[in-house]
Amino acid sequence: MATEQPAADQTDDIQREIGHDEYDPIGTLALVFIYFIIVSMLWIFVYFVEFLPRISPMVVF
Amino acid sequence: MEIHKYEKIWFAAALVLVVLFISSVAYGAVGAGIQMVDDEGGEINPNEIGDHPTFEGYQDVAGTEASVTQVNESHYEAQIQANHPNFFPGEITVPEGSTVTFYITAGDVIHSYDIVGTNVNTMVIPGQIAELTAEFEEPNEYGVVCSEYCGELHHEMEGMVNVVSEEEWEENYTDDLITIDERGGDN
Amino acid sequence: MAVFADRYPDEAKVVRAALASSFLALLIGGAMGPLQTLHRIDYLRIMPSETYYTVLTLHGVALVILFTIFFLVGFYQWAITDSLDRPSEDIRVTWLWYGLMTAGAAMASIAILGGFTDATDISASVLFTFYAPLEAHWLFYAGLTTFIVGTWVAGADWFRSWWNWKKENKGEKTPLRTFMVLTTMLMWYLATIGVAAAVLLFLLPWSLGIIDSVNPLLTRTLFWYFGHPVVYFWLLPVYMIWYVILPQIAGGRLFSDALARIVFVLFLVLSVPVGIHHQYLDPGIAEGFKFLSASNTMFLLLPSLLTAFTVVASIEHGARQRGGEGYFRWLTALPWRNPAFTGMALAGLMFAAAGFSGMVNAGMNLNYLVHNTMWVPGHFHLTVGTAVALTIMAVTYWFLPRITGNPIFSMRLGLVQVLTWFVGMVLMSNAMHRVGVGGEPRRTADPFYDFEFEGVIGSIGELHLQIGIGAIILTLSLVLFFIHLIFSWFGISATTKITSEAPIRKPLSGKEHAPAVLENFRLWVAIAAVLIVLVYTIPIASIIAEGGLFGPDVSPVRPDHAPLFSLSGLATEWVVAGLAGAVGAIAAIAGVLR
Ligand code: HEM
Ligand SMILES: [Cu+2]
Ligand SMILES: [Cu+2]
């Protein structure tokens, strides 16, 4: 049975308020850094390993 | 405006990515010499394809064993017309180590000519001639598909490019081979 | 604060109507998904291959035109009303645009459905790109036009609200959600010029027999002038959800209001002059313009990469407020049991993956490798099919109570729903990418030829199996979504009403820090227009100069009709048994999860 619910977002579980000046998104920086590494490696793999050497037959002019 | 130091770092990294991508593409175009299909092929009236200089005599060529025209020792050209659900000619043959220039156009709707497992892949648009040149080193049999929806039998539209050994070429395909001078046309 | 449905009952009604249309389209288009997938891989064929293309047209149009855009207008109406805190200026106008859009949608759908029967000559089996010289019945073009005119009126309606709000709130900065709505709509006005020109000047008169030839390269180029920015029309409401609602659910606050605005302005400026990247392999367009378009496209990565940072940082803020610590451990402090949160987080993750396959698509010469192969639907089932569709599904677990006043039926069922979508799409999309690199073309009923494709890691047969399993899991997820939607929407078995909602928390760095120039919409539109002129004038002029405005005597070709289904005796039994089994199983799952 549906029990009483607020409109989907609860703020009860916030344990502390963190303001703008006390917050450094270091976890975010770590995640996007990993993404950066993955994407550049994949690009280099696809472009320079998979694609370019596939020269024969290759459109040349 | 307040922008966090980390976000600035990320922005710089993002710019690095963008530069990496653009420069790879530029290298592929200039360094490795991979040209895009472009406007070099020119225009054509889809109802009068045989009258266009590029396609002159192409029906005769399609009647030969190889279905290509010889330009010189190692250079061949192929004129191909796409009409739902066929390529005409459907199958062409060239010798190993040859350079092939394709001229492809459509008589009805938009198609594509995609030699599977290679980078030869172009849209085929009525009114336009797609021109592209490729080198075929090794003997192989390549399938060709039309990868643009062109009507209810689109899935039946396929073709073949045979790259045969020097010996096989000499033996089976040179007898009725048409050269560019014999065919006429202005290429 | 009182719940939105009680504060603005009239507007909430329009929002509900638009969402209902959107979900109806999702239902119809979604139902085509397994049908065409199982046909393609030759597991279950209940129609002739000729009919496949009518099914695919319905799938494409229903999902990427109707589902997405109806959701957008409903959601944006809520965003405008709620963030300006003022009712619609004239609710009749609001209903007018909804009516126009619905009428247009109905016309286009009838035209497509006509392709299933021989009883009329109405058909539109031209796929959602409707490239001439393939021709649809005029009803299809007229329907699309009416639909788009509806969106134009919607935009005007929202601008009018904003103007009146400004008069009463002199010197105040536009609220963030309204700002996002207005920039999206300005982008949309610029973008739809292309499709309006293609349809009104060429395709509609041509299908009516008023003109008898068109230039296929011209109408195609005009289509893609519109066809790229339309993807941002799907995406920007989702970005609004990620910027505004996702941090809220995560227990955090938007990291930076100003950056969110900058991102939307960048989309307004850069979205349109990139459409030629869909035409890398078209003859008749010079390479220089292709390269220009490729570079622009790469720069268009920037607003999305910035979004990734800002949104993740806002979520991390939530995690830390909930007690999260460390470089990565904070991830465990997030509300993963909430389907709204988990659905959006997974949608975002898939979008990051899609970012990569999109970069490959954008890579000009690299496009030779993937153009029109299954790689491409593999890519956009991650973008529009997951980043957008899954976010829309997930946000309903947050949004519905606000617009209906009824509680969510079951958060647990919701969680299973979003997870199954994710799993199904990982399987299907990954395998699609791989058969694509092997050369298997897209938009093909029967990709089995006289020769074989070679799969990349794994045979084509194995990959087809993955595609099939993925499609079935996705279908299951869709069914769960609809069961859940109906129970929640109508408050079936609900014992209480929702009467209050939490207001949206203020950003960490608020709008007072956003530079005033961001609100100078005239400036941004002017810059966008200049870029468009620079990128498009010469290619379009040369297409017209070389090929003629109306092309070289190109006549329309109407794909042949094919009957709806050819159920052989055996197939019928299988289908009926399968459907009955599926319904039973799903009812059981719903019961248990509840
Ligand atoms: C049950 C879920 C789904 C399944 C099983 C599915 C399956 C497929 C398959 C196999 C194709 C490729 C067909 C071909 O090219 O021959 C396709 C195309 C497509 N799908 Fe889906 N899909 C699903 C959901 C979605 C969603 C949610 C969206 C967008 C919101 C979407 C948008 C599209 C589009 C735009 C196309 C391309 C149509 C065209 O090429 O004209 N799909 N789908
Ligand atoms: Cu075709
Ligand atoms: Cu695009």
mmCIF file of C-alpha atoms in Angstrom, chain C residues 55-276:
data_model
loop_
_atom_site.group_PDB
_atom_site.id
_atom_site.type_symbol
_atom_site.label_atom_id
_atom_site.label_comp_id
_atom_site.label_asym_id
_atom_site.label_seq_id
_atom_site.Cartn_x
_atom_site.Cartn_y
_atom_site.Cartn_z
ATOM 1 C CA VAL C 55 7.513 -0.182 -38.685
ATOM 2 C CA LEU C 56 10.879 1.566 -38.555
ATOM 3 C CA THR C 57 9.323 4.843 -39.690
ATOM 4 C CA LEU C 58 6.809 4.585 -36.882
ATOM 5 C CA HIS C 59 9.567 3.761 -34.378
ATOM 6 C CA GLY C 60 11.664 6.743 -35.449
ATOM 7 C CA VAL C 61 8.928 9.347 -35.754
ATOM 8 C CA ALA C 62 7.030 8.316 -32.636
ATOM 9 C CA LEU C 63 10.131 8.201 -30.465
ATOM 10 C CA VAL C 64 12.344 11.030 -31.606
ATOM 11 C CA ILE C 65 9.752 13.496 -32.776
ATOM 12 C CA LEU C 66 6.617 12.863 -30.738
ATOM 13 C CA PHE C 67 7.795 11.295 -27.475
ATOM 14 C CA THR C 68 10.684 13.694 -26.938
ATOM 15 C CA ILE C 69 9.043 16.906 -28.054
ATOM 16 C CA PHE C 70 5.716 16.363 -26.317
ATOM 17 C CA PHE C 71 7.688 15.730 -23.159
ATOM 18 C CA LEU C 72 9.664 18.900 -23.740
ATOM 19 C CA VAL C 73 6.635 21.157 -24.057
ATOM 20 C CA GLY C 74 4.932 19.666 -21.008
ATOM 21 C CA PHE C 75 8.031 19.895 -18.905
ATOM 22 C CA TYR C 76 8.903 23.387 -20.103
ATOM 23 C CA GLN C 77 5.394 24.626 -19.346
ATOM 24 C CA TRP C 78 5.951 23.436 -15.792
ATOM 25 C CA ALA C 79 9.406 25.059 -15.708
ATOM 26 C CA ILE C 80 8.077 28.421 -16.868
ATOM 27 C CA THR C 81 5.051 28.504 -14.603
ATOM 28 C CA ASP C 82 6.896 27.234 -11.567
ATOM 29 C CA SER C 83 10.044 29.308 -11.904
ATOM 30 C CA LEU C 84 8.333 32.608 -12.823
ATOM 31 C CA ASP C 85 5.612 31.760 -10.330
ATOM 32 C CA ARG C 86 2.891 33.109 -12.566
ATOM 33 C CA PRO C 87 0.031 31.459 -14.402
ATOM 34 C CA SER C 88 -0.168 31.148 -18.156
ATOM 35 C CA GLU C 89 -0.957 34.541 -19.718
ATOM 36 C CA ASP C 90 -3.949 33.068 -21.490
ATOM 37 C CA ILE C 91 -4.643 29.413 -20.958
ATOM 38 C CA ARG C 92 -6.517 29.228 -24.265
ATOM 39 C CA VAL C 93 -3.295 29.989 -26.128
ATOM 40 C CA THR C 94 -1.584 27.282 -24.128
ATOM 41 C CA TRP C 95 -4.256 24.813 -25.163
ATOM 42 C CA LEU C 96 -4.020 26.110 -28.716
ATOM 43 C CA TRP C 97 -0.413 25.033 -29.151
ATOM 44 C CA TYR C 98 -1.091 21.742 -27.502
ATOM 45 C CA GLY C 99 -4.029 21.274 -29.890
ATOM 46 C CA LEU C 100 -1.918 22.143 -32.928
ATOM 47 C CA MET C 101 0.783 19.724 -31.915
ATOM 48 C CA THR C 102 -1.715 16.959 -31.274
ATOM 49 C CA ALA C 103 -3.474 17.507 -34.579
ATOM 50 C CA GLY C 104 -0.137 17.478 -36.407
ATOM 51 C CA ALA C 105 0.959 14.345 -34.603
ATOM 52 C CA ALA C 106 -2.293 12.628 -35.489
ATOM 53 C CA MET C 107 -1.985 13.566 -39.175
ATOM 54 C CA ALA C 108 1.580 12.309 -39.448
ATOM 55 C CA SER C 109 0.702 9.112 -37.571
ATOM 56 C CA ILE C 110 -2.279 8.389 -39.793
ATOM 57 C CA ALA C 111 -0.074 8.845 -42.836
ATOM 58 C CA ILE C 112 2.462 6.372 -41.462
ATOM 59 C CA LEU C 113 -0.142 3.843 -40.335
ATOM 60 C CA GLY C 114 -1.688 3.979 -43.812
ATOM 61 C CA GLY C 115 1.423 2.128 -44.953
ATOM 62 C CA PHE C 116 0.135 -0.951 -43.142
ATOM 63 C CA THR C 117 -2.905 -1.377 -45.346
ATOM 64 C CA ASP C 118 -3.740 -1.529 -49.013
ATOM 65 C CA ALA C 119 -7.145 -0.005 -48.349
ATOM 66 C CA THR C 120 -5.941 3.565 -48.990
ATOM 67 C CA ASP C 121 -3.113 5.062 -50.986
ATOM 68 C CA ILE C 122 -1.984 6.936 -47.896
ATOM 69 C CA SER C 123 1.493 5.952 -46.757
ATOM 70 C CA ALA C 124 4.667 7.494 -45.440
ATOM 71 C CA SER C 125 7.248 4.724 -45.312
ATOM 72 C CA VAL C 126 10.072 7.204 -45.676
ATOM 73 C CA LEU C 127 11.723 6.911 -42.223
ATOM 74 C CA PHE C 128 12.015 9.919 -39.982
ATOM 75 C CA THR C 129 14.538 11.553 -42.308
ATOM 76 C CA PHE C 130 12.124 11.510 -45.296
ATOM 77 C CA TYR C 131 14.850 12.005 -47.899
ATOM 78 C CA ALA C 132 13.452 12.966 -51.309
ATOM 79 C CA PRO C 133 12.951 11.490 -53.900
ATOM 80 C CA LEU C 134 11.291 9.018 -51.558
ATOM 81 C CA GLU C 135 7.881 10.494 -51.137
ATOM 82 C CA ALA C 136 5.228 10.374 -48.424
ATOM 83 C CA HIS C 137 1.570 11.251 -48.673
ATOM 84 C CA TRP C 138 1.093 15.015 -48.222
ATOM 85 C CA LEU C 139 -0.697 14.354 -44.940
ATOM 86 C CA PHE C 140 2.663 13.370 -43.465
ATOM 87 C CA TYR C 141 4.371 16.650 -44.404
ATOM 88 C CA ALA C 142 1.323 18.679 -43.428
ATOM 89 C CA GLY C 143 1.217 16.895 -40.087
ATOM 90 C CA LEU C 144 4.880 17.584 -39.344
ATOM 91 C CA THR C 145 4.397 21.225 -40.270
ATOM 92 C CA THR C 146 1.392 21.610 -38.002
ATOM 93 C CA PHE C 147 3.259 19.942 -35.185
ATOM 94 C CA ILE C 148 6.211 22.299 -35.546
ATOM 95 C CA VAL C 149 3.988 25.349 -35.801
ATOM 96 C CA GLY C 150 2.518 24.200 -32.488
ATOM 97 C CA THR C 151 5.986 24.281 -30.913
ATOM 98 C CA TRP C 152 6.549 27.769 -32.317
ATOM 99 C CA VAL C 153 3.370 29.011 -30.650
ATOM 100 C CA ALA C 154 4.468 27.334 -27.425
ATOM 101 C CA GLY C 155 7.733 29.246 -27.559
ATOM 102 C CA ALA C 156 5.899 32.512 -28.175
ATOM 103 C CA ASP C 157 3.597 31.733 -25.258
ATOM 104 C CA TRP C 158 6.593 31.305 -22.945
ATOM 105 C CA PHE C 159 8.323 34.427 -24.202
ATOM 106 C CA ARG C 160 5.145 36.361 -23.530
ATOM 107 C CA SER C 161 5.079 35.115 -19.935
ATOM 108 C CA TRP C 162 8.663 36.158 -19.518
ATOM 109 C CA TRP C 163 8.152 39.624 -20.987
ATOM 110 C CA ASN C 164 5.238 40.262 -18.669
ATOM 111 C CA TRP C 165 7.196 38.932 -15.734
ATOM 112 C CA LYS C 166 10.072 41.276 -16.581
ATOM 113 C CA LYS C 167 7.776 44.262 -16.610
ATOM 114 C CA GLU C 168 6.740 43.433 -13.079
ATOM 115 C CA ASN C 169 10.218 42.496 -11.891
ATOM 116 C CA LYS C 170 12.425 45.217 -13.330
ATOM 117 C CA GLY C 171 16.148 44.673 -12.896
ATOM 118 C CA GLU C 172 15.814 41.104 -11.730
ATOM 119 C CA LYS C 173 17.715 38.288 -13.380
ATOM 120 C CA THR C 174 15.649 35.710 -15.176
ATOM 121 C CA PRO C 175 15.195 32.544 -13.098
ATOM 122 C CA LEU C 176 17.460 29.726 -14.251
ATOM 123 C CA ARG C 177 14.752 27.399 -15.549
ATOM 124 C CA THR C 178 13.109 30.157 -17.550
ATOM 125 C CA PHE C 179 16.488 31.126 -18.952
ATOM 126 C CA MET C 180 16.993 27.561 -20.108
ATOM 127 C CA VAL C 181 13.564 27.414 -21.717
ATOM 128 C CA LEU C 182 14.122 30.646 -23.624
ATOM 129 C CA THR C 183 17.577 29.753 -24.944
ATOM 130 C CA THR C 184 16.315 26.345 -26.046
ATOM 131 C CA MET C 185 13.439 27.922 -27.921
ATOM 132 C CA LEU C 186 15.656 30.504 -29.632
ATOM 133 C CA MET C 187 17.867 27.662 -30.813
ATOM 134 C CA TRP C 188 14.736 25.868 -32.007
ATOM 135 C CA TYR C 189 13.503 28.855 -34.009
ATOM 136 C CA LEU C 190 16.842 29.058 -35.814
ATOM 137 C CA ALA C 191 16.942 25.316 -36.387
ATOM 138 C CA THR C 192 13.432 24.814 -37.703
ATOM 139 C CA ILE C 193 13.998 27.319 -40.507
ATOM 140 C CA GLY C 194 15.720 24.471 -42.353
ATOM 141 C CA VAL C 195 12.973 21.899 -42.105
ATOM 142 C CA ALA C 196 10.288 24.516 -42.691
ATOM 143 C CA ALA C 197 12.006 25.510 -45.919
ATOM 144 C CA ALA C 198 12.460 21.900 -47.017
ATOM 145 C CA VAL C 199 8.859 20.986 -46.345
ATOM 146 C CA LEU C 200 6.966 24.147 -47.270
ATOM 147 C CA LEU C 201 8.948 25.190 -50.334
ATOM 148 C CA PHE C 202 9.670 21.778 -51.771
ATOM 149 C CA LEU C 203 8.286 18.577 -50.313
ATOM 150 C CA LEU C 204 4.706 19.560 -49.560
ATOM 151 C CA PRO C 205 4.034 21.211 -52.962
ATOM 152 C CA TRP C 206 5.819 18.282 -54.611
ATOM 153 C CA SER C 207 3.668 15.676 -52.842
ATOM 154 C CA LEU C 208 0.596 17.665 -53.872
ATOM 155 C CA GLY C 209 1.770 17.695 -57.489
ATOM 156 C CA ILE C 210 2.219 21.488 -57.625
ATOM 157 C CA ILE C 211 5.884 21.184 -58.527
ATOM 158 C CA ASP C 212 7.212 18.074 -60.192
ATOM 159 C CA SER C 213 10.857 17.942 -59.289
ATOM 160 C CA VAL C 214 13.071 18.636 -56.301
ATOM 161 C CA ASN C 215 16.809 18.798 -55.767
ATOM 162 C CA PRO C 216 17.494 15.823 -53.475
ATOM 163 C CA LEU C 217 20.811 17.156 -52.222
ATOM 164 C CA LEU C 218 19.208 20.483 -51.348
ATOM 165 C CA THR C 219 16.296 19.047 -49.368
ATOM 166 C CA ARG C 220 18.686 16.677 -47.655
ATOM 167 C CA THR C 221 21.005 19.507 -46.685
ATOM 168 C CA LEU C 222 18.075 21.532 -45.377
ATOM 169 C CA PHE C 223 16.937 18.514 -43.408
ATOM 170 C CA TRP C 224 20.314 18.182 -41.695
ATOM 171 C CA TYR C 225 20.483 21.906 -41.062
ATOM 172 C CA PHE C 226 17.564 21.070 -38.756
ATOM 173 C CA GLY C 227 18.516 17.455 -38.034
ATOM 174 C CA HIS C 228 21.508 18.151 -35.892
ATOM 175 C CA PRO C 229 20.091 20.878 -33.656
ATOM 176 C CA VAL C 230 16.982 18.778 -33.137
ATOM 177 C CA VAL C 231 19.137 16.444 -31.064
ATOM 178 C CA TYR C 232 19.729 19.337 -28.679
ATOM 179 C CA PHE C 233 16.016 19.894 -28.569
ATOM 180 C CA TRP C 234 15.791 16.398 -27.122
ATOM 181 C CA LEU C 235 18.773 16.919 -24.898
ATOM 182 C CA LEU C 236 18.297 20.376 -23.393
ATOM 183 C CA PRO C 237 15.236 19.517 -21.284
ATOM 184 C CA VAL C 238 17.287 16.611 -20.000
ATOM 185 C CA TYR C 239 20.139 18.966 -19.197
ATOM 186 C CA MET C 240 17.672 21.113 -17.304
ATOM 187 C CA ILE C 241 16.643 18.037 -15.325
ATOM 188 C CA TRP C 242 20.266 17.176 -14.610
ATOM 189 C CA TYR C 243 21.129 20.723 -13.565
ATOM 190 C CA VAL C 244 18.063 21.508 -11.516
ATOM 191 C CA ILE C 245 16.396 18.310 -10.340
ATOM 192 C CA LEU C 246 19.222 15.791 -10.046
ATOM 193 C CA PRO C 247 21.213 17.783 -7.433
ATOM 194 C CA GLN C 248 17.977 18.256 -5.546
ATOM 195 C CA ILE C 249 17.353 14.523 -5.396
ATOM 196 C CA ALA C 250 20.975 13.851 -4.486
ATOM 197 C CA GLY C 251 20.608 16.129 -1.479
ATOM 198 C CA GLY C 252 22.872 18.802 -2.906
ATOM 199 C CA ARG C 253 22.746 22.130 -4.673
ATOM 200 C CA LEU C 254 23.620 23.133 -8.204
ATOM 201 C CA PHE C 255 27.325 23.943 -8.206
ATOM 202 C CA SER C 256 27.161 27.013 -10.406
ATOM 203 C CA ASP C 257 24.169 28.848 -11.814
ATOM 204 C CA ALA C 258 26.355 30.942 -14.115
ATOM 205 C CA LEU C 259 27.998 27.961 -15.774
ATOM 206 C CA ALA C 260 24.647 26.354 -16.413
ATOM 207 C CA ARG C 261 23.601 29.503 -18.235
ATOM 208 C CA ILE C 262 26.831 29.664 -20.205
ATOM 209 C CA VAL C 263 26.287 26.098 -21.343
ATOM 210 C CA PHE C 264 22.831 26.866 -22.659
ATOM 211 C CA VAL C 265 24.100 29.951 -24.461
ATOM 212 C CA LEU C 266 26.844 27.866 -26.060
ATOM 213 C CA PHE C 267 24.209 25.473 -27.338
ATOM 214 C CA LEU C 268 22.191 28.336 -28.758
ATOM 215 C CA VAL C 269 25.242 29.654 -30.586
ATOM 216 C CA LEU C 270 26.837 26.411 -31.776
ATOM 217 C CA SER C 271 24.046 23.886 -32.361
ATOM 218 C CA VAL C 272 23.026 24.794 -35.870
ATOM 219 C CA PRO C 273 26.180 25.350 -37.939
ATOM 220 C CA VAL C 274 27.232 21.695 -37.710
ATOM 221 C CA GLY C 275 24.573 19.790 -39.664
ATOM 222 C CA ILE C 276 26.946 19.004 -42.522
#
